Amino acid sequence: MRRRVALAVIAILSVVLLFDLTASGALARIAGPDSTQYGWAMHEFALREAPRMTSPRVLMVRPGTRLKLIDSAGGEVLDPGASSPSKWYLVKPADGGEAGWVYSGWIRR
């Protein structure tokens, strides 16, 4: 009986670990050379030519749009209370379109 319980606990923990590795993207980074990371737009916003709000707009992004993360950089501080207030991402919509900069707080990774 104890052996069955122990095996069941191990099986459950294995599934939880596998789910966590998959959800975080760690499994994809370990499994293959393509370490592409993605994020999702939390609300509507404009991609910008440079990492600041006064930069010209490149493209409007709708909530839920999947975005390929290309690069990151410091930039204009929008939320001084955030853990990394000046981080911006260079992104490109996963289904195609122009690349542009977006404030990191507007993307869910």
CSV table of N, CA and C in Angstrom, one decimal:
chain,number,residue,atom,x,y,z
A,1,MET,N,0.8,-1.2,0.0
A,1,MET,CA,0.0,0.0,0.0
A,1,MET,C,0.9,1.3,0.0
A,2,ARG,N,1.9,1.3,0.9
A,2,ARG,CA,2.8,2.5,0.9
A,2,ARG,C,3.5,2.7,-0.4
A,3,ARG,N,3.9,1.6,-1.0
A,3,ARG,CA,4.6,1.7,-2.3
A,3,ARG,C,3.7,2.3,-3.4
A,4,ARG,N,2.4,1.9,-3.4
A,4,ARG,CA,1.5,2.5,-4.4
A,4,ARG,C,1.3,4.0,-4.1
A,5,VAL,N,1.2,4.4,-2.9
A,5,VAL,CA,1.1,5.8,-2.5
A,5,VAL,C,2.3,6.6,-2.9
A,6,ALA,N,3.5,6.0,-2.7
A,6,ALA,CA,4.7,6.7,-3.0
A,6,ALA,C,4.8,6.8,-4.5
A,7,LEU,N,4.5,5.8,-5.3
A,7,LEU,CA,4.5,5.9,-6.7
A,7,LEU,C,3.5,6.9,-7.3
A,8,ALA,N,2.3,7.0,-6.7
A,8,ALA,CA,1.3,8.0,-7.1
A,8,ALA,C,1.8,9.4,-6.8
A,9,VAL,N,2.5,9.6,-5.7
A,9,VAL,CA,3.0,10.9,-5.4
A,9,VAL,C,4.1,11.3,-6.3
A,10,ILE,N,5.0,10.4,-6.7
A,10,ILE,CA,6.1,10.6,-7.6
A,10,ILE,C,5.5,11.0,-9.0
A,11,ALA,N,4.5,10.2,-9.4
A,11,ALA,CA,3.8,10.5,-10.7
A,11,ALA,C,3.2,11.9,-10.7
A,12,ILE,N,2.5,12.2,-9.7
A,12,ILE,CA,1.9,13.6,-9.6
A,12,ILE,C,2.9,14.7,-9.7
A,13,LEU,N,4.0,14.5,-8.9
A,13,LEU,CA,5.1,15.5,-8.9
A,13,LEU,C,5.8,15.6,-10.2
A,14,SER,N,5.9,14.5,-10.9
A,14,SER,CA,6.5,14.5,-12.3
A,14,SER,C,5.6,15.3,-13.2
A,15,VAL,N,4.3,15.1,-13.2
A,15,VAL,CA,3.4,15.8,-14.1
A,15,VAL,C,3.5,17.3,-13.8
A,16,VAL,N,3.5,17.6,-12.5
A,16,VAL,CA,3.5,19.1,-12.1
A,16,VAL,C,4.8,19.7,-12.6
A,17,LEU,N,6.0,19.0,-12.4
A,17,LEU,CA,7.2,19.5,-12.9
A,17,LEU,C,7.3,19.7,-14.4
A,18,LEU,N,6.8,18.7,-15.1
A,18,LEU,CA,6.7,18.8,-16.6
A,18,LEU,C,5.9,19.9,-17.0
A,19,PHE,N,4.7,20.1,-16.4
A,19,PHE,CA,3.8,21.2,-16.7
A,19,PHE,C,4.5,22.6,-16.5
A,20,ASP,N,5.2,22.7,-15.4
A,20,ASP,CA,5.9,23.9,-15.0
A,20,ASP,C,7.0,24.2,-16.0
A,21,LEU,N,7.8,23.2,-16.4
A,21,LEU,CA,8.9,23.4,-17.4
A,21,LEU,C,8.3,23.8,-18.7
A,22,THR,N,7.2,23.2,-19.1
A,22,THR,CA,6.6,23.5,-20.4
A,22,THR,C,6.0,24.9,-20.4
A,23,ALA,N,5.3,25.3,-19.3
A,23,ALA,CA,4.6,26.6,-19.2
A,23,ALA,C,5.6,27.7,-19.2
A,24,SER,N,6.8,27.5,-18.5
A,24,SER,CA,7.7,28.6,-18.4
A,24,SER,C,8.6,28.7,-19.6
A,25,GLY,N,8.5,27.8,-20.5
A,25,GLY,CA,9.4,27.8,-21.7
A,25,GLY,C,10.7,27.2,-21.5
A,26,ALA,N,11.0,26.8,-20.3
A,26,ALA,CA,12.4,26.2,-20.0
A,26,ALA,C,12.6,24.9,-20.8
A,27,LEU,N,11.6,24.1,-21.0
A,27,LEU,CA,11.7,22.8,-21.7
A,27,LEU,C,12.1,23.1,-23.1
A,28,ALA,N,11.4,24.1,-23.7
A,28,ALA,CA,11.8,24.4,-25.1
A,28,ALA,C,13.2,24.9,-25.3
A,29,ARG,N,13.7,25.7,-24.3
A,29,ARG,CA,15.1,26.2,-24.4
A,29,ARG,C,16.0,25.0,-24.2
A,30,ILE,N,15.7,24.0,-23.4
A,30,ILE,CA,16.6,22.9,-23.1
A,30,ILE,C,16.5,22.0,-24.3
A,31,ALA,N,15.3,21.7,-24.8
A,31,ALA,CA,15.1,20.7,-25.9
A,31,ALA,C,15.7,21.0,-27.2
A,32,GLY,N,15.7,22.3,-27.6
A,32,GLY,CA,16.1,22.6,-28.9
A,32,GLY,C,17.0,23.9,-29.1
A,33,PRO,N,17.6,24.1,-30.2
A,33,PRO,CA,18.4,25.2,-30.4
A,33,PRO,C,17.6,26.5,-30.6
A,34,ASP,N,16.3,26.4,-30.9
A,34,ASP,CA,15.5,27.6,-31.1
A,34,ASP,C,15.1,28.1,-29.8
A,35,SER,N,15.7,29.1,-29.3
A,35,SER,CA,15.3,29.6,-27.9
A,35,SER,C,14.4,30.8,-28.0
A,36,THR,N,13.6,30.9,-29.1
A,36,THR,CA,12.7,32.0,-29.3
A,36,THR,C,11.7,32.1,-28.1
A,37,GLN,N,11.5,33.3,-27.6
A,37,GLN,CA,10.6,33.5,-26.5
A,37,GLN,C,9.4,34.4,-27.0
A,38,TYR,N,8.3,34.1,-26.4
A,38,TYR,CA,7.1,34.8,-26.8
A,38,TYR,C,6.4,35.5,-25.6
A,39,GLY,N,5.6,36.5,-25.9
A,39,GLY,CA,4.8,37.1,-24.9
A,39,GLY,C,3.4,37.4,-25.5
A,40,TRP,N,2.5,37.9,-24.7
A,40,TRP,CA,1.1,38.2,-25.2
A,40,TRP,C,0.8,39.6,-24.7
A,41,ALA,N,0.1,40.3,-25.6
A,41,ALA,CA,-0.3,41.6,-25.3
A,41,ALA,C,-1.4,41.6,-24.3
A,42,MET,N,-1.3,42.4,-23.2
A,42,MET,CA,-2.3,42.4,-22.1
A,42,MET,C,-3.4,43.3,-22.5
A,43,HIS,N,-3.2,44.3,-23.3
A,43,HIS,CA,-4.2,45.3,-23.7
A,43,HIS,C,-3.8,45.9,-25.1
A,44,GLU,N,-4.5,46.8,-25.6
A,44,GLU,CA,-4.2,47.4,-26.9
A,44,GLU,C,-3.1,48.4,-26.7
A,45,PHE,N,-2.1,48.4,-27.5
A,45,PHE,CA,-1.0,49.4,-27.4
A,45,PHE,C,-0.3,49.5,-28.8
A,46,ALA,N,0.5,50.6,-28.9
A,46,ALA,CA,1.2,50.8,-30.2
A,46,ALA,C,2.7,50.3,-30.0
A,47,LEU,N,3.1,49.6,-31.0
A,47,LEU,CA,4.6,49.4,-31.1
A,47,LEU,C,5.2,50.7,-31.5
A,48,ARG,N,6.4,51.0,-31.0
A,48,ARG,CA,7.1,52.2,-31.3
A,48,ARG,C,8.4,52.0,-32.0
A,49,GLU,N,8.9,53.0,-32.7
A,49,GLU,CA,10.2,52.9,-33.4
A,49,GLU,C,11.4,52.8,-32.5
A,50,ALA,N,11.2,53.4,-31.3
A,50,ALA,CA,12.3,53.4,-30.3
A,50,ALA,C,11.7,53.2,-28.9
A,51,PRO,N,12.4,52.8,-27.9
A,51,PRO,CA,11.9,52.6,-26.5
A,51,PRO,C,11.5,53.8,-25.7
A,52,ARG,N,10.6,54.6,-26.3
A,52,ARG,CA,10.0,55.7,-25.5
A,52,ARG,C,8.6,56.1,-26.1
A,53,MET,N,7.8,56.6,-25.3
A,53,MET,CA,6.4,56.9,-25.6
A,53,MET,C,6.2,58.0,-26.7
A,54,THR,N,7.2,58.9,-26.8
A,54,THR,CA,7.1,59.9,-27.9
A,54,THR,C,7.6,59.5,-29.2
A,55,SER,N,8.1,58.3,-29.3
A,55,SER,CA,8.6,57.7,-30.6
A,55,SER,C,7.4,57.4,-31.5
A,56,PRO,N,7.6,57.6,-32.8
A,56,PRO,CA,6.5,57.3,-33.7
A,56,PRO,C,6.0,55.9,-33.6
A,57,ARG,N,4.7,55.7,-33.9
A,57,ARG,CA,4.0,54.4,-33.9
A,57,ARG,C,4.4,53.6,-35.1
A,58,VAL,N,4.6,52.3,-34.9
A,58,VAL,CA,4.9,51.4,-36.0
A,58,VAL,C,3.6,50.6,-36.3
A,59,LEU,N,2.9,50.1,-35.3
A,59,LEU,CA,1.8,49.2,-35.5
A,59,LEU,C,1.0,49.2,-34.2
A,60,MET,N,-0.4,49.1,-34.4
A,60,MET,CA,-1.2,48.9,-33.2
A,60,MET,C,-1.4,47.4,-33.0
A,61,VAL,N,-1.3,47.0,-31.7
A,61,VAL,CA,-1.4,45.6,-31.3
A,61,VAL,C,-2.7,45.4,-30.5
A,62,ARG,N,-3.4,44.4,-30.7
A,62,ARG,CA,-4.7,44.1,-30.0
A,62,ARG,C,-4.4,43.2,-28.8
A,63,PRO,N,-5.2,43.2,-27.8
A,63,PRO,CA,-5.0,42.3,-26.6
A,63,PRO,C,-5.0,40.9,-27.1
A,64,GLY,N,-4.1,40.1,-26.5
A,64,GLY,CA,-4.0,38.7,-26.8
A,64,GLY,C,-3.1,38.3,-27.9
A,65,THR,N,-2.6,39.3,-28.6
A,65,THR,CA,-1.7,39.1,-29.7
A,65,THR,C,-0.4,38.4,-29.2
A,66,ARG,N,0.0,37.4,-29.9
A,66,ARG,CA,1.2,36.7,-29.5
A,66,ARG,C,2.4,37.4,-30.2
A,67,LEU,N,3.4,37.8,-29.4
A,67,LEU,CA,4.5,38.6,-29.8
A,67,LEU,C,5.9,37.8,-29.6
A,68,LYS,N,6.7,37.8,-30.7
A,68,LYS,CA,8.0,37.2,-30.6
A,68,LYS,C,8.9,38.2,-30.0
A,69,LEU,N,9.6,37.9,-28.9
A,69,LEU,CA,10.6,38.8,-28.3
A,69,LEU,C,11.9,38.7,-29.0
A,70,ILE,N,12.4,39.8,-29.5
A,70,ILE,CA,13.6,39.9,-30.3
A,70,ILE,C,14.8,40.4,-29.4
A,71,ASP,N,14.5,41.4,-28.7
A,71,ASP,CA,15.6,42.1,-27.9
A,71,ASP,C,15.0,42.9,-26.8
A,72,SER,N,15.9,43.4,-25.9
A,72,SER,CA,15.4,44.2,-24.8
A,72,SER,C,16.4,45.4,-24.6
A,73,ALA,N,15.9,46.4,-24.0
A,73,ALA,CA,16.7,47.6,-23.8
A,73,ALA,C,16.1,48.5,-22.7
A,74,GLY,N,16.9,49.3,-22.1
A,74,GLY,CA,16.4,50.3,-21.2
A,74,GLY,C,15.7,51.4,-22.0
A,75,GLY,N,15.0,52.2,-21.4
A,75,GLY,CA,14.3,53.3,-22.1
A,75,GLY,C,13.6,54.2,-21.1
A,76,GLU,N,12.6,54.9,-21.6
A,76,GLU,CA,11.8,55.8,-20.8
A,76,GLU,C,11.1,55.0,-19.6
A,77,VAL,N,11.2,55.6,-18.4
A,77,VAL,CA,10.6,55.0,-17.2
A,77,VAL,C,9.1,55.4,-17.2
A,78,LEU,N,8.2,54.4,-17.2
A,78,LEU,CA,6.8,54.6,-17.2
A,78,LEU,C,6.2,54.3,-15.8
A,79,ASP,N,6.8,53.3,-15.1
A,79,ASP,CA,6.2,52.9,-13.8
A,79,ASP,C,7.4,52.8,-12.9
A,80,PRO,N,7.8,53.8,-12.1
A,80,PRO,CA,8.9,53.8,-11.2
A,80,PRO,C,8.8,52.8,-10.1
A,81,GLY,N,7.6,52.3,-9.8
A,81,GLY,CA,7.3,51.4,-8.8
A,81,GLY,C,7.6,49.9,-9.2
A,82,ALA,N,7.7,49.7,-10.5
A,82,ALA,CA,7.9,48.3,-11.0
A,82,ALA,C,9.3,47.8,-10.7
A,83,SER,N,9.5,46.5,-10.7
A,83,SER,CA,10.8,45.9,-10.4
A,83,SER,C,11.8,46.2,-11.4
A,84,SER,N,11.4,46.4,-12.6
A,84,SER,CA,12.4,46.8,-13.7
A,84,SER,C,11.7,47.9,-14.5
A,85,PRO,N,11.6,49.1,-14.0
A,85,PRO,CA,10.8,50.1,-14.6
A,85,PRO,C,11.2,50.6,-16.0
A,86,SER,N,12.4,50.4,-16.4
A,86,SER,CA,12.8,51.0,-17.7
A,86,SER,C,13.0,49.9,-18.7
A,87,LYS,N,12.5,48.7,-18.6
A,87,LYS,CA,12.8,47.7,-19.6
A,87,LYS,C,11.7,47.8,-20.7
A,88,TRP,N,12.2,47.8,-21.9
A,88,TRP,CA,11.4,47.7,-23.1
A,88,TRP,C,11.8,46.5,-23.9
A,89,TYR,N,10.9,45.9,-24.7
A,89,TYR,CA,11.2,44.8,-25.6
A,89,TYR,C,11.0,45.2,-27.0
A,90,LEU,N,11.9,44.7,-27.9
A,90,LEU,CA,11.7,44.8,-29.3
A,90,LEU,C,11.0,43.5,-29.7
A,91,VAL,N,9.8,43.7,-30.2
A,91,VAL,CA,8.9,42.5,-30.5
A,91,VAL,C,8.4,42.6,-32.0
A,92,LYS,N,7.9,41.4,-32.4
A,92,LYS,CA,7.3,41.3,-33.7
A,92,LYS,C,6.1,40.4,-33.6
A,93,PRO,N,5.0,40.8,-34.1
A,93,PRO,CA,3.8,39.9,-34.0
A,93,PRO,C,4.2,38.5,-34.6
A,94,ALA,N,3.8,37.4,-33.9
A,94,ALA,CA,4.2,36.1,-34.3
A,94,ALA,C,3.6,35.7,-35.6
A,95,ASP,N,2.4,36.3,-36.0
A,95,ASP,CA,1.8,36.0,-37.3
A,95,ASP,C,2.3,36.9,-38.4
A,96,GLY,N,3.3,37.7,-38.1
A,96,GLY,CA,3.8,38.6,-39.2
A,96,GLY,C,3.6,40.1,-38.8
A,97,GLY,N,4.3,40.9,-39.5
A,97,GLY,CA,4.1,42.3,-39.3
A,97,GLY,C,5.4,43.0,-38.9
A,98,GLU,N,5.4,44.3,-38.7
A,98,GLU,CA,6.6,45.0,-38.4
A,98,GLU,C,7.0,44.9,-37.0
A,99,ALA,N,8.3,45.0,-36.7
A,99,ALA,CA,8.8,44.9,-35.4
A,99,ALA,C,8.8,46.3,-34.8
A,100,GLY,N,8.7,46.4,-33.5
A,100,GLY,CA,8.7,47.7,-32.8
A,100,GLY,C,8.9,47.5,-31.3
A,101,TRP,N,9.1,48.6,-30.6
A,101,TRP,CA,9.3,48.5,-29.1
A,101,TRP,C,8.1,48.7,-28.3
A,102,VAL,N,8.0,47.9,-27.2
A,102,VAL,CA,6.9,48.0,-26.3
A,102,VAL,C,7.4,47.9,-24.9
A,103,TYR,N,6.7,48.6,-24.0
A,103,TYR,CA,7.0,48.6,-22.6
A,103,TYR,C,6.8,47.3,-22.0
A,104,SER,N,7.7,46.7,-21.2
A,104,SER,CA,7.6,45.4,-20.7
A,104,SER,C,6.4,45.1,-19.8
A,105,GLY,N,5.9,46.1,-19.2
A,105,GLY,CA,4.7,46.0,-18.3
A,105,GLY,C,3.4,45.7,-19.1
A,106,TRP,N,3.5,45.8,-20.4
A,106,TRP,CA,2.3,45.6,-21.2
A,106,TRP,C,2.2,44.2,-21.8
A,107,ILE,N,3.2,43.4,-21.5
A,107,ILE,CA,3.3,42.1,-22.1
A,107,ILE,C,3.3,41.1,-21.0
A,108,ARG,N,2.6,40.0,-21.2
A,108,ARG,CA,2.6,38.9,-20.2
A,108,ARG,C,3.5,37.8,-20.9
A,109,ARG,N,4.4,37.3,-20.1
A,109,ARG,CA,5.4,36.3,-20.6
A,109,ARG,C,5.1,35.0,-19.9
